Coordinates of C-alpha atoms in Angstrom, one line a residue:
M3 CA 140.4 128.7 99.7
T4 CA 138.9 129.9 103.0
E5 CA 140.5 132.3 105.5
S6 CA 141.9 129.4 107.5
G7 CA 143.7 128.2 104.4
T8 CA 141.7 125.0 103.6
T9 CA 139.0 124.3 101.1
Q10 CA 135.5 124.1 102.3
S11 CA 135.4 120.4 101.7
G12 CA 138.3 119.9 104.1
T13 CA 137.9 118.9 107.7
T14 CA 140.6 121.0 109.3
G15 CA 141.0 124.7 109.9
A16 CA 140.3 127.3 112.6
R17 CA 138.2 126.2 115.5
K18 CA 135.8 128.2 117.5
R19 CA 136.9 129.1 121.0
P20 CA 134.9 127.2 123.6
E21 CA 133.4 130.5 124.8
D22 CA 132.1 131.2 121.2
L23 CA 129.9 128.1 121.1
R24 CA 126.2 128.5 121.7
S25 CA 126.4 125.6 124.2
H26 CA 128.8 127.6 126.3
Q27 CA 126.0 129.6 127.9
W28 CA 124.7 126.3 129.3
Y29 CA 128.0 124.8 130.4
G30 CA 130.7 127.3 130.6
T31 CA 129.8 130.1 133.0
D32 CA 130.4 130.4 136.7
G33 CA 126.7 130.6 137.7
L34 CA 124.4 128.2 139.5
R35 CA 122.7 127.1 136.3
S36 CA 125.9 126.1 134.6
F37 CA 126.9 124.2 137.7
S38 CA 123.6 122.4 137.6
H39 CA 123.9 121.6 133.9
R40 CA 127.4 120.1 134.4
A41 CA 126.2 118.1 137.4
R42 CA 123.3 116.7 135.4
T43 CA 125.6 115.8 132.6
R44 CA 127.8 113.9 135.1
Q45 CA 124.5 112.2 136.0
L46 CA 124.2 111.0 132.4
G47 CA 127.6 109.4 132.8
Y48 CA 129.8 111.8 130.8
L49 CA 133.2 112.9 131.8
P50 CA 134.0 116.7 131.6
E51 CA 136.6 115.9 128.9
E52 CA 134.0 114.3 126.7
H53 CA 131.9 117.5 126.3
L54 CA 133.2 120.7 127.8
G55 CA 134.3 123.2 125.2
K56 CA 133.2 120.9 122.3
P57 CA 130.5 121.5 119.8
V58 CA 127.3 119.9 121.0
I59 CA 125.5 118.2 118.1
A60 CA 121.9 117.2 118.3
I61 CA 121.0 114.1 116.3
L62 CA 117.3 114.3 115.6
N63 CA 116.2 110.8 114.8
T64 CA 112.7 109.9 113.4
W65 CA 113.3 106.2 114.0
S66 CA 110.3 104.1 115.1
D67 CA 109.3 100.5 115.4
I68 CA 106.2 101.3 113.2
N69 CA 108.0 103.2 110.5
P70 CA 109.5 100.8 108.0
C71 CA 111.1 103.7 106.1
H72 CA 113.1 104.6 109.2
V73 CA 113.5 101.4 111.1
H74 CA 117.3 101.3 110.4
L75 CA 117.9 104.8 111.6
R76 CA 118.6 103.7 115.2
D77 CA 121.7 102.0 113.8
R78 CA 122.6 104.9 111.5
A79 CA 122.5 107.3 114.5
Q80 CA 125.5 105.3 115.9
A81 CA 127.4 106.0 112.7
V82 CA 126.6 109.7 113.0
K83 CA 127.8 109.7 116.6
R84 CA 131.0 108.0 115.5
G85 CA 131.7 110.8 113.0
V86 CA 130.9 113.5 115.6
W87 CA 133.2 112.0 118.2
Q88 CA 136.0 111.6 115.6
A89 CA 135.7 115.3 114.6
G90 CA 135.9 116.4 118.2
G91 CA 132.2 117.1 118.9
F92 CA 129.8 115.8 121.5
P93 CA 126.7 114.0 120.0
L94 CA 123.3 113.8 121.7
E95 CA 120.5 111.8 120.1
F96 CA 116.9 113.2 120.4
P97 CA 113.9 111.1 119.4
V98 CA 111.4 113.1 117.5
S99 CA 108.1 112.4 115.9
T100 CA 108.0 109.7 113.3
L101 CA 105.8 110.4 110.4
S102 CA 105.0 107.0 108.8
E103 CA 103.3 107.4 105.4
T104 CA 102.4 103.7 105.7
F105 CA 100.4 103.7 109.0
Q106 CA 99.6 107.2 110.2
K107 CA 96.0 108.3 109.7
P108 CA 94.3 110.3 108.4
T109 CA 97.6 111.4 106.9
P110 CA 101.1 112.3 108.1
M111 CA 100.6 115.6 106.2
L112 CA 98.4 116.6 109.1
Y113 CA 101.4 116.3 111.4
R114 CA 104.2 117.7 109.2
N115 CA 104.0 121.1 110.9
L116 CA 103.9 119.4 114.3
L117 CA 107.3 117.8 113.6
A118 CA 108.6 121.1 112.2
M119 CA 107.5 122.8 115.5
E120 CA 109.2 120.0 117.6
T121 CA 112.4 120.3 115.6
E122 CA 112.5 124.1 115.9
E123 CA 111.8 124.1 119.7
L124 CA 114.1 121.3 120.5
L125 CA 117.0 122.9 118.7
R126 CA 116.2 126.3 120.2
S127 CA 115.7 125.2 123.8
Y128 CA 118.7 122.8 124.4
P129 CA 122.4 123.4 124.5
V130 CA 122.9 122.7 120.8
D131 CA 125.5 124.1 118.4
G132 CA 124.5 122.1 115.3
A133 CA 122.2 119.4 114.2
V134 CA 122.1 116.2 112.1
L135 CA 118.6 115.6 110.9
M136 CA 117.6 112.0 110.1
G137 CA 114.6 111.3 108.0
G138 CA 113.3 110.4 104.6
C139 CA 109.7 109.2 104.6
D140 CA 107.7 111.7 102.7
K141 CA 106.8 114.4 105.3
S142 CA 109.9 114.0 107.6
T143 CA 112.3 115.6 105.1
P144 CA 110.4 118.9 104.8
A145 CA 109.4 119.0 108.4
L146 CA 112.9 118.6 109.7
L147 CA 114.3 121.2 107.3
M148 CA 111.5 123.7 108.0
G149 CA 112.1 123.5 111.7
A150 CA 115.8 123.7 111.4
A151 CA 115.6 126.6 109.0
S152 CA 113.5 128.6 111.5
V153 CA 116.3 128.1 114.1
D154 CA 119.1 128.7 111.6
L155 CA 121.9 126.6 113.1
P156 CA 124.4 124.6 111.1
A157 CA 122.7 121.4 110.0
V158 CA 123.3 118.3 107.8
F159 CA 120.4 116.1 106.6
V160 CA 120.9 112.3 106.5
P161 CA 118.4 110.7 104.1
A162 CA 117.0 107.4 105.2
G163 CA 117.6 105.9 101.7
P164 CA 115.5 103.8 99.4
M165 CA 114.6 100.2 100.1
L166 CA 115.8 97.3 97.9
P167 CA 113.8 96.6 94.7
G168 CA 110.8 94.3 95.1
H169 CA 110.6 90.9 93.3
W170 CA 107.7 88.7 92.3
R171 CA 107.5 85.9 89.8
G172 CA 110.4 87.2 87.7
E173 CA 109.2 90.8 87.8
T174 CA 111.0 93.7 89.5
L175 CA 108.5 95.6 91.6
G176 CA 108.4 99.3 92.6
S177 CA 106.7 100.0 96.0
G178 CA 103.5 102.0 95.6
T179 CA 103.6 102.1 91.8
D180 CA 103.1 98.3 91.5
M181 CA 100.8 98.2 94.5
W182 CA 98.4 100.4 92.5
K183 CA 98.9 98.4 89.3
Y184 CA 98.3 95.0 90.8
W185 CA 95.4 96.2 93.0
D186 CA 93.6 97.4 89.8
D187 CA 94.5 94.0 88.2
K188 CA 92.8 92.2 91.1
R189 CA 89.7 94.4 90.9
A190 CA 89.6 93.7 87.1
G191 CA 89.8 89.9 87.8
V192 CA 93.2 89.5 86.2
I193 CA 94.9 88.1 89.3
G194 CA 93.5 86.6 92.5
D195 CA 94.1 86.3 96.2
C196 CA 97.0 83.9 95.9
E197 CA 98.9 86.3 93.8
M198 CA 98.1 89.2 96.1
Q199 CA 99.3 87.2 99.1
E200 CA 102.7 86.6 97.3
L201 CA 102.9 90.3 96.4
E202 CA 102.6 91.2 100.1
S203 CA 105.9 89.5 100.7
G204 CA 107.6 90.7 97.6
L205 CA 106.7 94.4 97.3
A206 CA 108.7 95.9 100.1
R207 CA 111.6 93.7 101.2
S208 CA 114.0 95.8 103.2
P209 CA 114.2 98.9 105.4
G210 CA 114.1 102.2 103.6
H211 CA 111.6 104.5 101.9
C212 CA 109.9 103.8 98.5
M213 CA 112.5 103.0 95.8
T214 CA 110.5 104.6 93.1
M215 CA 110.8 108.3 92.3
G216 CA 107.9 108.9 94.8
T217 CA 107.7 111.7 97.3
A218 CA 110.4 110.3 99.6
S219 CA 113.0 110.0 96.8
T220 CA 111.9 113.3 95.3
L221 CA 112.3 115.2 98.5
T222 CA 115.6 113.7 99.6
A223 CA 116.9 114.5 96.1
A224 CA 115.6 118.0 96.6
A225 CA 117.5 118.2 99.9
E226 CA 120.7 117.1 98.2
A227 CA 120.1 119.7 95.4
L228 CA 119.6 122.3 98.1
G229 CA 123.0 121.4 99.4
V230 CA 122.2 120.1 102.9
T231 CA 123.4 116.5 102.5
I232 CA 126.7 114.7 101.9
P233 CA 127.1 114.6 98.1
G234 CA 125.4 111.5 96.6
A235 CA 123.5 110.8 99.8
S236 CA 120.0 110.8 98.6
S237 CA 120.0 107.6 96.5
I238 CA 122.2 105.3 98.6
P239 CA 120.1 102.2 99.3
A240 CA 119.2 102.1 103.0
V241 CA 120.9 98.7 103.6
D242 CA 124.0 99.5 101.6
S243 CA 127.2 99.8 103.7
G244 CA 127.7 103.1 101.9
H245 CA 124.7 104.4 103.8
D246 CA 126.6 103.8 107.1
R247 CA 129.6 105.6 105.8
M248 CA 127.5 108.5 104.6
A249 CA 126.0 108.8 108.1
A250 CA 129.5 108.9 109.7
A251 CA 130.6 111.5 107.1
A252 CA 127.6 113.7 108.1
G253 CA 128.7 113.5 111.7
L254 CA 132.2 114.6 110.7
R255 CA 130.9 117.4 108.6
I256 CA 128.5 118.9 111.1
V257 CA 131.3 119.6 113.5
E258 CA 133.3 121.4 110.8
L259 CA 130.2 123.5 109.9
V260 CA 129.8 124.6 113.5
H261 CA 133.4 125.7 113.7
R262 CA 132.9 127.6 110.4
D263 CA 129.6 129.0 111.6
R264 CA 128.0 128.0 108.2
K265 CA 124.3 128.1 109.0
L266 CA 121.4 126.9 107.1
S267 CA 120.6 130.4 106.0
D268 CA 124.0 130.4 104.1
I269 CA 122.8 127.3 102.2
L270 CA 119.0 127.7 101.7
T271 CA 119.1 130.7 99.4
A272 CA 116.8 131.6 96.5
D273 CA 119.3 130.1 94.1
A274 CA 119.3 126.9 96.0
F275 CA 115.5 126.6 95.9
E276 CA 115.5 127.3 92.1
D277 CA 118.0 124.5 91.7
A278 CA 115.9 122.2 93.9
V279 CA 112.8 122.9 91.7
T280 CA 114.8 122.3 88.6
T281 CA 116.0 119.0 90.0
V282 CA 112.6 117.8 91.0
L283 CA 111.1 118.6 87.6
G284 CA 114.0 117.0 85.8
L285 CA 113.7 113.9 87.8
G286 CA 110.0 113.6 87.0
G287 CA 109.4 113.8 90.8
S288 CA 106.3 113.9 93.0
T289 CA 103.7 116.6 92.9
N290 CA 104.0 116.7 96.7
A291 CA 107.3 118.5 96.3
V292 CA 105.5 121.6 95.1
I293 CA 103.8 122.0 98.4
H294 CA 106.8 121.1 100.5
L295 CA 109.4 123.2 98.7
I296 CA 107.1 126.3 98.9
A297 CA 106.8 125.7 102.6
M298 CA 110.5 125.1 103.1
A299 CA 111.4 128.2 101.1
G300 CA 109.0 130.3 103.2
R301 CA 110.8 129.2 106.4
A302 CA 114.1 130.2 104.8
G303 CA 112.7 133.7 103.9
V304 CA 112.6 132.8 100.2
V305 CA 109.4 133.5 98.1
L306 CA 108.7 130.5 95.9
T307 CA 105.4 130.2 94.0
L308 CA 103.5 127.9 91.7
D309 CA 104.4 130.2 88.8
D310 CA 108.1 129.5 89.5
F311 CA 107.5 125.8 89.1
D312 CA 105.6 126.3 85.8
R313 CA 108.3 128.7 84.5
I314 CA 111.1 126.3 85.4
A315 CA 109.2 123.3 84.1
R316 CA 109.3 124.7 80.6
T317 CA 113.1 124.9 80.6
V318 CA 114.2 121.5 82.0
P319 CA 113.7 118.1 80.4
V320 CA 113.0 114.9 82.3
L321 CA 116.1 112.8 82.3
A322 CA 115.5 110.3 85.0
N323 CA 114.0 107.1 83.6
V324 CA 112.8 106.0 87.0
R325 CA 109.2 104.8 87.8
P326 CA 106.5 106.1 87.9
G327 CA 107.4 109.1 85.6
G328 CA 109.9 106.9 83.8
R329 CA 108.9 103.5 82.7
T330 CA 111.8 101.2 83.7
Y331 CA 114.2 101.7 86.5
L332 CA 114.2 102.1 90.3
M333 CA 116.3 104.1 92.8
E334 CA 119.1 101.5 93.2
D335 CA 119.6 101.7 89.4
F336 CA 119.6 105.5 89.6
H337 CA 122.2 105.4 92.4
F338 CA 124.7 103.2 90.5
A339 CA 124.1 105.1 87.3
G340 CA 125.6 108.1 89.0
G341 CA 123.1 109.3 91.5
L342 CA 122.2 112.9 91.9
P343 CA 125.7 114.2 91.2
G344 CA 125.6 112.4 87.8
F345 CA 122.2 113.7 87.1
L346 CA 123.1 117.3 88.0
S347 CA 126.2 117.1 85.7
R348 CA 123.8 116.8 82.8
I349 CA 121.9 120.0 83.7
E350 CA 124.8 122.1 84.9
D351 CA 123.8 125.0 82.6
L352 CA 120.4 125.2 84.3
L353 CA 121.9 125.5 87.8
H354 CA 123.4 128.2 90.1
L355 CA 126.9 126.6 90.4
D356 CA 128.5 129.3 92.6
R357 CA 126.4 128.8 95.7
P358 CA 127.7 127.0 98.8
T359 CA 126.7 123.6 100.1
V360 CA 127.4 121.9 103.4
S361 CA 130.3 120.1 101.9
H362 CA 131.8 122.6 99.4
D363 CA 132.3 126.3 98.8
T364 CA 130.3 125.9 95.6
L365 CA 128.0 123.5 93.9
R366 CA 130.4 123.6 91.0
E367 CA 133.1 122.0 93.1
Q368 CA 130.6 119.5 94.5
I369 CA 129.6 118.0 91.1
A370 CA 133.0 118.4 89.4
G371 CA 134.0 115.1 87.9
A372 CA 130.6 113.5 88.4
Q373 CA 129.7 111.0 85.7
V374 CA 126.7 109.1 84.4
H375 CA 127.4 105.3 84.0
H376 CA 124.1 104.2 82.4
D377 CA 122.5 106.5 79.8
D378 CA 119.1 104.8 79.8
V379 CA 118.7 105.4 83.6
I380 CA 119.9 109.0 83.5
R381 CA 119.2 110.1 79.9
P382 CA 121.4 112.4 77.8
R383 CA 119.8 115.8 77.1
D384 CA 119.1 114.8 73.4
E385 CA 117.2 111.7 74.5
P386 CA 115.0 112.8 77.4
V387 CA 112.1 110.9 78.9
A388 CA 110.1 114.1 78.3
D389 CA 110.9 117.4 76.7
E390 CA 109.6 119.5 79.7
G391 CA 109.5 119.1 83.4
G392 CA 107.2 116.5 84.8
V393 CA 104.7 118.8 86.6
A394 CA 102.4 121.4 85.1
V395 CA 100.6 124.2 86.9
L396 CA 97.0 124.7 85.8
R397 CA 94.7 127.8 86.1
G398 CA 91.1 128.5 85.4
N399 CA 87.8 129.2 87.0
L400 CA 87.9 125.9 88.8
C401 CA 91.3 126.6 90.4
P402 CA 91.8 130.4 90.6
D403 CA 94.8 129.9 92.9
G404 CA 96.2 127.0 90.9
A405 CA 96.3 123.2 90.6
V406 CA 99.0 120.8 89.6
I407 CA 99.2 117.7 87.4
K408 CA 102.0 115.2 86.9
H409 CA 101.4 115.0 83.1
I410 CA 104.3 112.6 82.4
A411 CA 102.5 109.9 84.4
A412 CA 99.2 110.4 82.5
E413 CA 97.8 108.9 79.4
P414 CA 98.6 111.4 76.6
H415 CA 95.2 111.3 75.0
L416 CA 93.6 112.6 78.3
L417 CA 95.8 115.7 78.5
R418 CA 93.2 117.6 76.4
H419 CA 89.8 116.4 77.4
T420 CA 86.3 117.7 78.1
G421 CA 83.8 115.4 79.9
P422 CA 80.9 115.4 82.3
A423 CA 81.6 115.4 86.0
V424 CA 80.7 112.7 88.5
V425 CA 80.9 114.4 91.9
F426 CA 81.8 112.8 95.2
D427 CA 81.4 114.9 98.4
D428 CA 84.0 112.9 100.3
Y429 CA 86.3 109.9 100.1
R430 CA 84.1 107.5 102.1
S431 CA 81.1 108.2 99.9
M432 CA 83.2 107.7 96.8
Q433 CA 84.4 104.3 98.1
R434 CA 80.8 103.3 98.8
T435 CA 79.4 104.4 95.4
I436 CA 82.1 104.3 92.8
N437 CA 80.9 100.9 91.5
D438 CA 77.2 101.9 91.5
P439 CA 75.9 101.1 88.0
D440 CA 73.2 103.8 88.4
L441 CA 76.0 106.4 88.1
G442 CA 76.6 105.3 84.5
I443 CA 80.3 106.2 84.7
T444 CA 82.1 105.9 81.3
A445 CA 85.8 106.4 80.4
D446 CA 84.9 109.9 79.2
H447 CA 83.6 111.1 82.6
V448 CA 85.6 113.3 84.9
L449 CA 85.7 112.0 88.5
V450 CA 85.6 114.8 91.0
L451 CA 86.4 114.5 94.7
R452 CA 86.0 117.4 97.1
N453 CA 86.3 118.2 100.8
S454 CA 89.8 116.5 100.8
G455 CA 92.0 119.5 101.0
P456 CA 94.1 120.9 103.8
K457 CA 91.1 121.6 106.0
G458 CA 88.5 119.3 104.5
G459 CA 90.6 116.1 104.4
P460 CA 91.6 116.9 107.1
G461 CA 95.3 117.2 106.3
M462 CA 95.0 116.9 102.5
P463 CA 95.3 113.0 102.3
E464 CA 96.6 111.2 99.3
Y465 CA 93.1 110.6 97.9
G466 CA 93.8 112.2 94.5
M467 CA 94.3 109.0 92.6
L468 CA 90.6 108.1 92.7
P469 CA 89.9 104.4 91.9
L470 CA 88.3 103.6 88.6
P471 CA 85.0 101.7 88.6
D472 CA 85.4 97.9 88.5
H473 CA 83.4 97.6 85.2
L474 CA 85.8 100.0 83.4
L475 CA 88.9 98.1 84.7
K476 CA 87.4 94.9 83.4
Q477 CA 87.1 96.6 80.0
G478 CA 90.8 97.4 80.1
V479 CA 90.5 101.1 81.0
R480 CA 93.4 102.1 83.2
D481 CA 93.2 105.9 83.3
M482 CA 90.5 108.7 83.5
V483 CA 90.6 112.4 84.3
R484 CA 90.3 112.8 88.0
I485 CA 90.1 116.1 89.9
S486 CA 90.4 116.9 93.6
D487 CA 91.7 119.3 96.2
A488 CA 93.6 116.3 97.7
R489 CA 97.2 115.1 97.1
M490 CA 98.3 111.8 95.6
S491 CA 101.2 109.5 96.4
G492 CA 104.3 110.3 94.5
T493 CA 104.4 106.6 93.5
S494 CA 101.0 107.0 91.7
Y495 CA 100.3 107.6 88.1
G496 CA 97.3 108.7 86.0
T497 CA 95.6 111.9 84.8
C498 CA 95.0 113.3 88.3
V499 CA 94.6 117.0 88.8
L500 CA 95.5 117.8 92.4
H501 CA 95.9 120.6 95.0
I502 CA 93.0 122.6 93.7
A503 CA 93.1 126.0 95.5
P504 CA 91.3 127.3 97.2
E505 CA 89.9 124.0 98.4
S506 CA 86.2 123.2 98.4
Y507 CA 85.9 123.0 102.2
V508 CA 86.5 126.8 102.4
G509 CA 84.2 127.6 99.5
G510 CA 86.5 127.3 96.5
P511 CA 84.9 126.8 93.1
L512 CA 85.2 123.0 93.4
A513 CA 82.4 123.2 96.0
L514 CA 80.1 124.4 93.3
V515 CA 80.6 121.6 90.8
R516 CA 77.5 119.4 90.1
T517 CA 77.3 116.0 88.5
G518 CA 76.8 116.4 84.8
D519 CA 78.7 119.7 84.5
L520 CA 81.3 119.7 81.7
I521 CA 84.9 120.2 82.8
T522 CA 87.8 121.0 80.4
L523 CA 91.4 120.0 81.0
D524 CA 94.0 121.3 78.6
V525 CA 97.5 120.7 79.9
E526 CA 99.2 122.4 77.0
R527 CA 97.2 125.6 77.6
R528 CA 97.6 125.0 81.4
L529 CA 93.8 125.3 81.7
L530 CA 91.3 123.7 84.0
R531 CA 87.8 125.1 83.4
L532 CA 84.3 124.4 84.6
E533 CA 82.0 125.0 81.7
V534 CA 79.3 126.8 83.7
D535 CA 78.6 130.5 83.2
D536 CA 79.4 133.0 85.9
E537 CA 75.8 133.8 86.8
E538 CA 75.0 130.2 87.5
L539 CA 78.1 129.9 89.6
E540 CA 77.1 132.9 91.6
R541 CA 73.6 131.4 92.2
R542 CA 75.3 128.2 93.5
R543 CA 77.7 130.1 95.6
A544 CA 74.8 131.9 97.3
Q545 CA 73.3 128.5 98.2
W546 CA 76.5 127.1 99.6
T547 CA 76.9 126.7 103.3
P548 CA 80.3 126.1 105.1
P549 CA 80.7 122.6 106.6
P550 CA 81.3 122.2 110.3
A551 CA 84.8 122.3 111.6
R552 CA 86.6 118.9 111.6
Y553 CA 88.0 119.4 115.1
E554 CA 86.6 121.0 118.3
R555 CA 89.8 120.8 120.4
G556 CA 93.4 119.7 120.5
Y557 CA 96.1 119.8 117.9
G558 CA 93.4 119.4 115.2
A559 CA 91.7 122.6 116.2
L560 CA 95.1 124.5 116.1
Y561 CA 95.7 122.9 112.7
N562 CA 92.3 124.0 111.4
E563 CA 92.8 127.6 112.6
Q564 CA 96.3 128.1 111.3
I565 CA 96.7 125.9 108.1
T566 CA 97.3 127.8 104.8
Q567 CA 96.2 126.6 101.4
A568 CA 98.2 124.3 99.0
D569 CA 99.4 127.1 96.8
T570 CA 101.3 128.7 99.7
G571 CA 102.7 125.5 101.2
C572 CA 100.2 124.3 103.9
D573 CA 102.3 125.8 106.6
F574 CA 100.8 127.2 109.8
E575 CA 100.3 131.0 109.5
F576 CA 102.0 131.7 112.8
L577 CA 105.0 129.7 111.8
A578 CA 105.3 131.0 108.3
R579 CA 105.1 134.7 109.2
P580 CA 108.3 136.7 109.3
G581 CA 109.8 137.6 112.6
T582 CA 112.6 136.6 115.0
V583 CA 112.7 134.5 118.1
Q584 CA 115.4 135.1 120.7
D585 CA 117.6 132.3 122.1
P586 CA 116.5 131.3 125.6
Y587 CA 118.4 132.7 128.5
A588 CA 120.4 129.8 130.0
G589 CA 122.1 131.4 132.9

């Protein structure tokens, strides 16, 4: 019970006095500025009774006509407003940057921190008492939460939700995962242009983000595990009427959070981030979550490292049989099997159950009574998809600051492998030459891509799932060891070592690899090693020269100057550093 005599999950209780609201300094004083603010609000068509003395709720909406993951969020914002009005708040919708994984080049990862900056500064500079954050496509979830955490107002996250499953000739398709599969089949000559044209219309058939356990579903699940969504929100299909109801519930809830003064700092604790990591690893989620959760934790004042991921990975089994880490099901199946509450109920002993969420006093209350309705979708502990978490952290002379691999999505025989390197200096040259017969690439080679990290990419694009040469695909080869300082799509699969830090562009050891060098990967030993002696590496280092900067001006120049490496979250240094920022003077 709370001091007001209701449970945290309730929607009644003590209300803040109007003069205690943050927005009061804009609207409630006798000065000229407040007179002006009230007059301009009349200009917008609002009556005094509609907003004066009420919590002002910012709805940050990443809707866009060119973002298929978020194209329905314009409608969902109306549901959020409905909830805010009903709870006695005053909703204001703010359009913010849309980070479309599908269309934005060179990669929306380049702009994650830009959306985080926009989120932070909008919430800080306007008369806002709380926020509803609407996103879901890969980078939008961490960006919105990073910015909101830096302001530390009450906030609720509304996930965009997964799209409906794809269908083609009797097969159920997973976006991304089956795109890679069938593209390889086309290159191998197994299918032709007619089949590919049909697949274009069957792969992604509704609004919403990828319905595999890719980066989008992984990070919205992480947000739910952190405790910043309505329970069960992360897996509701985007076009399900339950998604509309969830959005309205978020609007209701944020007003209550403002009155309770329950800020993000109360939710985003060290325990919450440990539980989010446990969740991601138990779901067999995307490697991208490693970078984003480290960055999000940093904004919340929590130290989270690669070693934490590897430590937790050894304690949690993979229970979600959802593609690509699982082999069968998609997010709609996961949702109706019990969703994240059902999943969490099976790993309760691994979680910090006494921490608060936006909806309950404790996570224990939030998942009490949750059930799993399909044991093959969300596996029992004694029948896991894998015995350990789906991501491993590697160390060695090729990655002194770490690298990651999603080993449950790799061919098992490649998880201990030594082979000669074939080195590509950038993605374009790789595309041009990967099928060159003079390279003599065999299935035993190790494909190496460099200059694709945070600075070198630029923006660390999802280049890490390097394509296999056509001649190997035609022989039936579908996996090889691939190593890069890039990322890869969470919908991808294969033996891909990613996020090598420090990156080659800044002189990391990857910059010193030469074609023909032997490289050893041993996931069980968490080892990635270049089999070249230290003296030879020092000679090569002395010959290495830094490449020119990717940008001479603009946002790119700021990015190049401030971006940190993958192992520390790829945040901007000036945003990640500790310190306080005062609220603006509104009078």
